[in-house]
PDB file of C-alpha atoms in Angstrom:
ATOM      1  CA  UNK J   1     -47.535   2.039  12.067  1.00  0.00           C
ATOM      2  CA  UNK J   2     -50.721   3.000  13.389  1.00  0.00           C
ATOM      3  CA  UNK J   3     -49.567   4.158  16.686  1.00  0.00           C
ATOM      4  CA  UNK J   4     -52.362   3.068  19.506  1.00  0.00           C
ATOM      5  CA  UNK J   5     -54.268  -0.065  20.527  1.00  0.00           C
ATOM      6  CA  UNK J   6     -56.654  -0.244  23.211  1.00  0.00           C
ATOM      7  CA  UNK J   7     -58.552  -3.044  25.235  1.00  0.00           C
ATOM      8  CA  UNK J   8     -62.082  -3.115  24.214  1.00  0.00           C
ATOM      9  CA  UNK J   9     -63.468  -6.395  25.646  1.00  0.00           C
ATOM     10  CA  UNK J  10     -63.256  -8.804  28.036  1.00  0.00           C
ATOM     11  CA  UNK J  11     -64.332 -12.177  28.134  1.00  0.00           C
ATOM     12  CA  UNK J  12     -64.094 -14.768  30.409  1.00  0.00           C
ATOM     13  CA  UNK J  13     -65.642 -18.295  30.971  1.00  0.00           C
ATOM     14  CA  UNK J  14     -66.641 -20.773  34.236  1.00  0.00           C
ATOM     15  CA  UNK J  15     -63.802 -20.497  36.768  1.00  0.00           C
ATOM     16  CA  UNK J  16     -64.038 -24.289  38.253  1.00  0.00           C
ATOM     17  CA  UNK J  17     -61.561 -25.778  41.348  1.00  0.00           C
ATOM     18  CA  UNK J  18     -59.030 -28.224  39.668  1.00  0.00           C
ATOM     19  CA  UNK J  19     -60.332 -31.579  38.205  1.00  0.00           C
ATOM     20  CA  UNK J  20     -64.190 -30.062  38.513  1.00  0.00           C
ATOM     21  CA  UNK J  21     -64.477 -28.601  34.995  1.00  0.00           C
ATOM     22  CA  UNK J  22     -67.483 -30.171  32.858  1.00  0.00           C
ATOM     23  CA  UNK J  23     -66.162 -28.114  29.470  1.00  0.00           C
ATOM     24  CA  UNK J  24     -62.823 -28.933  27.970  1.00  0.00           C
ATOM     25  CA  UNK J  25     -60.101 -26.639  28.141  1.00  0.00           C
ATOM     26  CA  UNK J  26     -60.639 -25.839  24.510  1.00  0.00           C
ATOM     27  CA  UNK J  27     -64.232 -25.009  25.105  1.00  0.00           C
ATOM     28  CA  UNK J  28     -63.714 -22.494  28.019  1.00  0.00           C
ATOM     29  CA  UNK J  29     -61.035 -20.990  26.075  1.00  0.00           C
ATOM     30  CA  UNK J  30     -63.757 -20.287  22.845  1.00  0.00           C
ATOM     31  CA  UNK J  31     -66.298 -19.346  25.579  1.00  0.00           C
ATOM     32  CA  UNK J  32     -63.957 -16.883  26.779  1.00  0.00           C
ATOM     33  CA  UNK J  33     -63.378 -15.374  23.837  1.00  0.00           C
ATOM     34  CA  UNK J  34     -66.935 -15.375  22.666  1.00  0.00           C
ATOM     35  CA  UNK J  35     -68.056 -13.375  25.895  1.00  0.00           C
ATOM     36  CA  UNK J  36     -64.984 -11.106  24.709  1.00  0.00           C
ATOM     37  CA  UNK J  37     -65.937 -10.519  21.253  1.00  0.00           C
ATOM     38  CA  UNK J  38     -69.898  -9.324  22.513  1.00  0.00           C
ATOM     39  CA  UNK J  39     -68.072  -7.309  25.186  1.00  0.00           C
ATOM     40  CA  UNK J  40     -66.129  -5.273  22.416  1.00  0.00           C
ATOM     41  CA  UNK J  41     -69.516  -5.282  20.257  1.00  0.00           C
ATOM     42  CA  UNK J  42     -67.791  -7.293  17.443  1.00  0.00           C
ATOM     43  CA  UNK J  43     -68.101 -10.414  15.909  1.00  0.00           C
ATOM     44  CA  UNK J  44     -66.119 -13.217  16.525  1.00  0.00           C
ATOM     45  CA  UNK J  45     -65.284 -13.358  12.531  1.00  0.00           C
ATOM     46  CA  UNK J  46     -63.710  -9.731  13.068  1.00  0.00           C
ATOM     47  CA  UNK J  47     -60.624 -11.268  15.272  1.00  0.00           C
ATOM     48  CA  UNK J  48     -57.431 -11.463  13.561  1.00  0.00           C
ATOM     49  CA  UNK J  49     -54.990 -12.247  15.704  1.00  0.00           C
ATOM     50  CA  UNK J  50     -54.287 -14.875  19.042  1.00  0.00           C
ATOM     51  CA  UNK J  51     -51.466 -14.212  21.582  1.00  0.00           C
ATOM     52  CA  UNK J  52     -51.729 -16.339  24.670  1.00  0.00           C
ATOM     53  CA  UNK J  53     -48.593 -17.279  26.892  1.00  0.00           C
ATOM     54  CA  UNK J  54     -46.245 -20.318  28.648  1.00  0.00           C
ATOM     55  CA  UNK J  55     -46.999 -22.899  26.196  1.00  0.00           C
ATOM     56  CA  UNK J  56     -50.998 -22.940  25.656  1.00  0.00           C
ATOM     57  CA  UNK J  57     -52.215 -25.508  24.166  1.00  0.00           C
ATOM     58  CA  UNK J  58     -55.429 -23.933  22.883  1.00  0.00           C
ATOM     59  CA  UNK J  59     -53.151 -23.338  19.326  1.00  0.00           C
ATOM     60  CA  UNK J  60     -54.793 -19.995  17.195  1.00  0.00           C
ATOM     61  CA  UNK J  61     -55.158 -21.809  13.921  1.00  0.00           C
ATOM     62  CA  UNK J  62     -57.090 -24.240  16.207  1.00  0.00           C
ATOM     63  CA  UNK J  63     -59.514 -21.344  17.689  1.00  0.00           C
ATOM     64  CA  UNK J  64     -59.787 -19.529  14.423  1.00  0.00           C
ATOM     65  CA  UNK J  65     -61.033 -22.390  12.854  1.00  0.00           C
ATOM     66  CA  UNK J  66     -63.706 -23.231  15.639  1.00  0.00           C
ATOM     67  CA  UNK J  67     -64.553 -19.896  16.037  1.00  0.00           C
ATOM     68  CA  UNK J  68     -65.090 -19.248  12.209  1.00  0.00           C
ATOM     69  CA  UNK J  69     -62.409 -15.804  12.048  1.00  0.00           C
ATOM     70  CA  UNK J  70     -62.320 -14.753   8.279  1.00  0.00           C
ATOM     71  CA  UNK J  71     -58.370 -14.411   8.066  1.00  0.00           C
ATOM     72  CA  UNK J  72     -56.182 -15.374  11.224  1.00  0.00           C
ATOM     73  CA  UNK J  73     -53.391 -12.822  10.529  1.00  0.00           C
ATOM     74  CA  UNK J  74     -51.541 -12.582  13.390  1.00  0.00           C
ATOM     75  CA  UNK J  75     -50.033 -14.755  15.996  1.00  0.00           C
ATOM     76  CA  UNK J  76     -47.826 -14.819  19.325  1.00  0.00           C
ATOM     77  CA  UNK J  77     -47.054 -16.699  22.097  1.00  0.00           C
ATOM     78  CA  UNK J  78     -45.045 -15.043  25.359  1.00  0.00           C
ATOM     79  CA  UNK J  79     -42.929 -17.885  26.534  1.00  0.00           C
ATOM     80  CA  UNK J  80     -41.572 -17.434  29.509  1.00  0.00           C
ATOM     81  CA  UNK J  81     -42.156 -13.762  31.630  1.00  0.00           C
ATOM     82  CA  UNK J  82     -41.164 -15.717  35.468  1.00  0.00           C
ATOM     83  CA  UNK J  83     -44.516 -15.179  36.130  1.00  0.00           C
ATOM     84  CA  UNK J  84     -45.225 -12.269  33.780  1.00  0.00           C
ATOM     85  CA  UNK J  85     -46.866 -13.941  31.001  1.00  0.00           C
ATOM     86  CA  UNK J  86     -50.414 -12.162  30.919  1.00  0.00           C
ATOM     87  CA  UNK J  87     -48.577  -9.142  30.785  1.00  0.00           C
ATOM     88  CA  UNK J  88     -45.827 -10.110  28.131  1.00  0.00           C
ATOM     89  CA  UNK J  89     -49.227 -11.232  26.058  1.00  0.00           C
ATOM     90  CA  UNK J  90     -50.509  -7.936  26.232  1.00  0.00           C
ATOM     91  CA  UNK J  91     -47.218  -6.548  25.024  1.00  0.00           C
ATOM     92  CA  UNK J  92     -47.051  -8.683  21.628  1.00  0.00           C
ATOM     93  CA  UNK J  93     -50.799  -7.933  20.816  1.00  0.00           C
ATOM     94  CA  UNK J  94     -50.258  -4.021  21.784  1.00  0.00           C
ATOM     95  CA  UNK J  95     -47.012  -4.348  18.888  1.00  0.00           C
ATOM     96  CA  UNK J  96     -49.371  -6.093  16.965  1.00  0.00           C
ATOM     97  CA  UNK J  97     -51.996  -4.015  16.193  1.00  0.00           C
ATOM     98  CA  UNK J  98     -49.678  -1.067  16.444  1.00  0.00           C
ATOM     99  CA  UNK J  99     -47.363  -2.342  13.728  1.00  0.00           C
ATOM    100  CA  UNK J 100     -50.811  -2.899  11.633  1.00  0.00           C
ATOM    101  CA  UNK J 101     -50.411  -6.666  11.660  1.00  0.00           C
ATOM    102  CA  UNK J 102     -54.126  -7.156  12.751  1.00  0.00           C
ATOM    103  CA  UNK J 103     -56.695  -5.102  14.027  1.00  0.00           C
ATOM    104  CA  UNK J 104     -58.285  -7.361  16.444  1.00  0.00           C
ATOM    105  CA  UNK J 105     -56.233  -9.646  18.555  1.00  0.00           C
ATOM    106  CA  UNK J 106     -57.118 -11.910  21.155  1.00  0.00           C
ATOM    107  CA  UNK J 107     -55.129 -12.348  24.763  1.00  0.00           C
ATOM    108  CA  UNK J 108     -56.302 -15.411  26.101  1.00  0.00           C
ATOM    109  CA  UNK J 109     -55.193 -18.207  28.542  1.00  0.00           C
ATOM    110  CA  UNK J 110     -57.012 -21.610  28.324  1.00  0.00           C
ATOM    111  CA  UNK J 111     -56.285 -23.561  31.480  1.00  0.00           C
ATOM    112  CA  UNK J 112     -58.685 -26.412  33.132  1.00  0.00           C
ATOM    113  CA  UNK J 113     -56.348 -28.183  36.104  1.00  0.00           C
ATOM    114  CA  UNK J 114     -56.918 -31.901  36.002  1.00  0.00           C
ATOM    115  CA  UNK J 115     -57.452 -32.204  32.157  1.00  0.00           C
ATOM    116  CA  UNK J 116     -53.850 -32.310  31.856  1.00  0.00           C
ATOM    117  CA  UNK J 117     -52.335 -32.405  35.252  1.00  0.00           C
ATOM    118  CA  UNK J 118     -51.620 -28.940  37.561  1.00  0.00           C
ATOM    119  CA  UNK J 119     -50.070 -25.863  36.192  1.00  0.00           C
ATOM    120  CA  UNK J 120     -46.380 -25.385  37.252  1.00  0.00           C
ATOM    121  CA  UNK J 121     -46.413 -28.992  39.013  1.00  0.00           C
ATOM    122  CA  UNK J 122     -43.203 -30.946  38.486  1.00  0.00           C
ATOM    123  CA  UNK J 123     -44.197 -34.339  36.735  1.00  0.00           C
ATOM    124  CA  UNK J 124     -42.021 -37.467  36.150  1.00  0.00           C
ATOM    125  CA  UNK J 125     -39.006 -35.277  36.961  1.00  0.00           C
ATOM    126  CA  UNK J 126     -36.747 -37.988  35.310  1.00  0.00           C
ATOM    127  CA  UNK J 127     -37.943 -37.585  32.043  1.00  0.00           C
ATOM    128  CA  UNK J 128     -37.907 -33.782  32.404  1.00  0.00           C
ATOM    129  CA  UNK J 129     -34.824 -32.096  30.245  1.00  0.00           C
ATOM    130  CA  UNK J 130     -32.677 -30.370  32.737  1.00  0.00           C
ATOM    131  CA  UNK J 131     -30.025 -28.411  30.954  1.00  0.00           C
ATOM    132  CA  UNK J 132     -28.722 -25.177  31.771  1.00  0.00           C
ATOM    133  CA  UNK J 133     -30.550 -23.229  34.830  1.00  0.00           C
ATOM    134  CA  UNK J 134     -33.299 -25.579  34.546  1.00  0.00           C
ATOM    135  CA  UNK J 135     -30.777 -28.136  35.579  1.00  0.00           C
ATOM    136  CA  UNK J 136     -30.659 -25.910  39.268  1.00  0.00           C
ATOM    137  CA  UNK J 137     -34.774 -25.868  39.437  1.00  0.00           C
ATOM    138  CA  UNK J 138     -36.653 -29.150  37.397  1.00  0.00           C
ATOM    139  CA  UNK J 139     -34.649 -31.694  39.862  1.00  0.00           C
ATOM    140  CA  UNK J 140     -35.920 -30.355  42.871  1.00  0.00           C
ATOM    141  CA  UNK J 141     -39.204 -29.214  41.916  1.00  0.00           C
ATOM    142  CA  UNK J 142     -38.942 -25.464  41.388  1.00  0.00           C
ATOM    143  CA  UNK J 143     -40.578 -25.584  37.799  1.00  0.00           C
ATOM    144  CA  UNK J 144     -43.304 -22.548  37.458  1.00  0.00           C
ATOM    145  CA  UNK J 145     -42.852 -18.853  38.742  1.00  0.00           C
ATOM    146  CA  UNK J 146     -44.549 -19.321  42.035  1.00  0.00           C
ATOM    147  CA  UNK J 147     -41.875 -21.750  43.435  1.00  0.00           C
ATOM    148  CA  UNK J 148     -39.713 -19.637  41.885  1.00  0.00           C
ATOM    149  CA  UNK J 149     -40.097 -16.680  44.077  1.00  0.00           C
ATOM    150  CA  UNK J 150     -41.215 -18.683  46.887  1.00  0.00           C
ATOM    151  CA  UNK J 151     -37.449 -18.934  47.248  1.00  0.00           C
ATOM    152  CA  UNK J 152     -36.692 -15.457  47.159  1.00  0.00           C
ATOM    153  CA  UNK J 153     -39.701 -14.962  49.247  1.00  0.00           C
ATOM    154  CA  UNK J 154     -38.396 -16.542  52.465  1.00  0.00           C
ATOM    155  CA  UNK J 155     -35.158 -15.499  52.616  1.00  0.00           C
ATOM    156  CA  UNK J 156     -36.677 -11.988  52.477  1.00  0.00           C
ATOM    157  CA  UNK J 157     -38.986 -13.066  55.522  1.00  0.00           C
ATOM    158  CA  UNK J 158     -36.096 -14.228  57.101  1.00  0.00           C
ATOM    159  CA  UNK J 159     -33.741 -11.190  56.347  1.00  0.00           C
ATOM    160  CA  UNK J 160     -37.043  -8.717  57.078  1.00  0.00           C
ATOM    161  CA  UNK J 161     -38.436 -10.544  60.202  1.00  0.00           C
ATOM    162  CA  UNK J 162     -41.971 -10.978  58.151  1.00  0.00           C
ATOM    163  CA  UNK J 163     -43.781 -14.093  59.657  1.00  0.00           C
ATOM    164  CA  UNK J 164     -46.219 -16.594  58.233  1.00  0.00           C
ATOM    165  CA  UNK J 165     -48.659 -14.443  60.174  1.00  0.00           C
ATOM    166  CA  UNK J 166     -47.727 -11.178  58.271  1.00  0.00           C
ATOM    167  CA  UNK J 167     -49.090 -13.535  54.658  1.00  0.00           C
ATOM    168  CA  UNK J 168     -51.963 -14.485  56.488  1.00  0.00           C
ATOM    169  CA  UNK J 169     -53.267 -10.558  55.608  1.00  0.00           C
ATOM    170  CA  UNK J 170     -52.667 -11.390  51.899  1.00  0.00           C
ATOM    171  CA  UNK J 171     -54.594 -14.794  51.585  1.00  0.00           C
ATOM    172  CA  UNK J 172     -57.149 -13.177  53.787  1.00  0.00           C
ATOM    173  CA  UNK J 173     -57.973 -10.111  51.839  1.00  0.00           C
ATOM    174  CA  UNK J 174     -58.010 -12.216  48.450  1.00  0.00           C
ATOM    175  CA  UNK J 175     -61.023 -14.268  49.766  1.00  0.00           C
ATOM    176  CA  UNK J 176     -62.648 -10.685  50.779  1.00  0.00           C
ATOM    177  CA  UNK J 177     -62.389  -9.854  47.116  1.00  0.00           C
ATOM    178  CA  UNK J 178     -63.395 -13.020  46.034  1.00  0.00           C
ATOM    179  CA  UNK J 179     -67.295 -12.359  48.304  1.00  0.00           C
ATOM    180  CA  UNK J 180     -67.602  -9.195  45.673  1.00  0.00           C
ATOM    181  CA  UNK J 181     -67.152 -11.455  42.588  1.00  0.00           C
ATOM    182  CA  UNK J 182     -69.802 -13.872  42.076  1.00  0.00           C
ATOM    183  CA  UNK J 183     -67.700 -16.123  39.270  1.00  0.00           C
ATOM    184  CA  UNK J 184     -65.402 -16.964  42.056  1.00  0.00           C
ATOM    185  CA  UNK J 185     -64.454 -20.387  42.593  1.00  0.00           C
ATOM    186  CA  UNK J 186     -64.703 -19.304  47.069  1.00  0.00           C
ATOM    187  CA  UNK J 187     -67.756 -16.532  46.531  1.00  0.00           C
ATOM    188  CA  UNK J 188     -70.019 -17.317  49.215  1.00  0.00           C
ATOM    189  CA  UNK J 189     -67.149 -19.252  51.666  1.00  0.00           C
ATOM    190  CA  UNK J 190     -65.585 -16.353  53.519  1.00  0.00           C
ATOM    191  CA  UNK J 191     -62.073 -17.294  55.367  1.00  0.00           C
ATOM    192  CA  UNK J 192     -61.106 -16.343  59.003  1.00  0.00           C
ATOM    193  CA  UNK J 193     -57.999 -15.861  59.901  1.00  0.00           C
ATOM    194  CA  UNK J 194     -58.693 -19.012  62.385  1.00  0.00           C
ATOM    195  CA  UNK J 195     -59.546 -21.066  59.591  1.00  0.00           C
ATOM    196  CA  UNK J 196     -56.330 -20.114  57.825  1.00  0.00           C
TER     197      UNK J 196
END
């Protein structure tokens, strides 16, 4: 065991409103991690290892291959997390490189809505499985983390007195950030709190 890891790059690629992408999903994701390699000042041949989360599709054998890495060594997926995934990710590749299974391992996330229908958005729900506690969400709807805790969320509100108002702060303050951050899909489209 070698004890420490640390993040050394980042990397990201286009951000594009749902349906509006002009890359596939697959390309984005190897444009992301391109931008990450040169961040890190390595190549793209030095990566080793691929953990992404809640099913990707972009598969590591897949980007290893495209992306020409010498000897994909390491691999991981985070399943579930309720909502946690990016940070369940970053746990696997920390044990990773720790543990001395690779030395350079990738935390990605391909996603382009409209290639393959919206993130989290119940489809055809009578062809969905629903055994087990999925049986008490998929029927109704309730199939990513954000309706989820939108649950949990109101009856808070409700037990709390906190009023659609009160979230209006939240949504506002995100597209303030978002005027500081040129990649962003609303840079350049402020948001009143009339307009919400």
């Amino acid at each position: 065991m070698r004890g420490t890891s640390a993040i050394v790059g980042i990397g990201e690629s286009t951000y594009y409103k749902a349906g509006a992408a002009t890359e596939s999903e697959f390309q984005l994701t190897c444009t992301a991690i391109r931008r990450a390699a040169e961040d890190a000042g390595i190549s793209v041949k030095d990566i080793d290892g691929f953990v992404s989360y809640a099913n990707d599709r972009n598969i590591p054998t897949r980007l290893a291959t495209a992306l020409g890495v010498r000897e994909l060594r390491f691999s991981g997926l985070a399943w579930d997390g309720g909502g946690n995934g990016v940070a369940g990710a970053l746990a696997v590749a920390d044990a990773a490189v720790t543990a001395g299974y690779a030395n350079y391992v990738v935390c990605y996330r391909g996603l382009a809505q409209g290639q393959f229908g919206r993130f989290g958005q119940a489809r055809e729900r009578g062809r969905m499985r629903a055994e087990g506690h999925e049986a008490f969400r998929i029927p109704f709807g309730v199939v990513a983390p954000a309706t989820w805790y939108a649950i949990i969320a109101r009856r808070f509100m409700y037990e709390h007195g906190i009023t659609e108002n009160s979230l209006a702060e939240i949504a506002l303050v995100s597209y303030d950030n978002a005027q500081r951050n040129p990649r962003a899909v609303r840079y350049g489209r402020p948001l009143t709190k009339e307009e919400y």
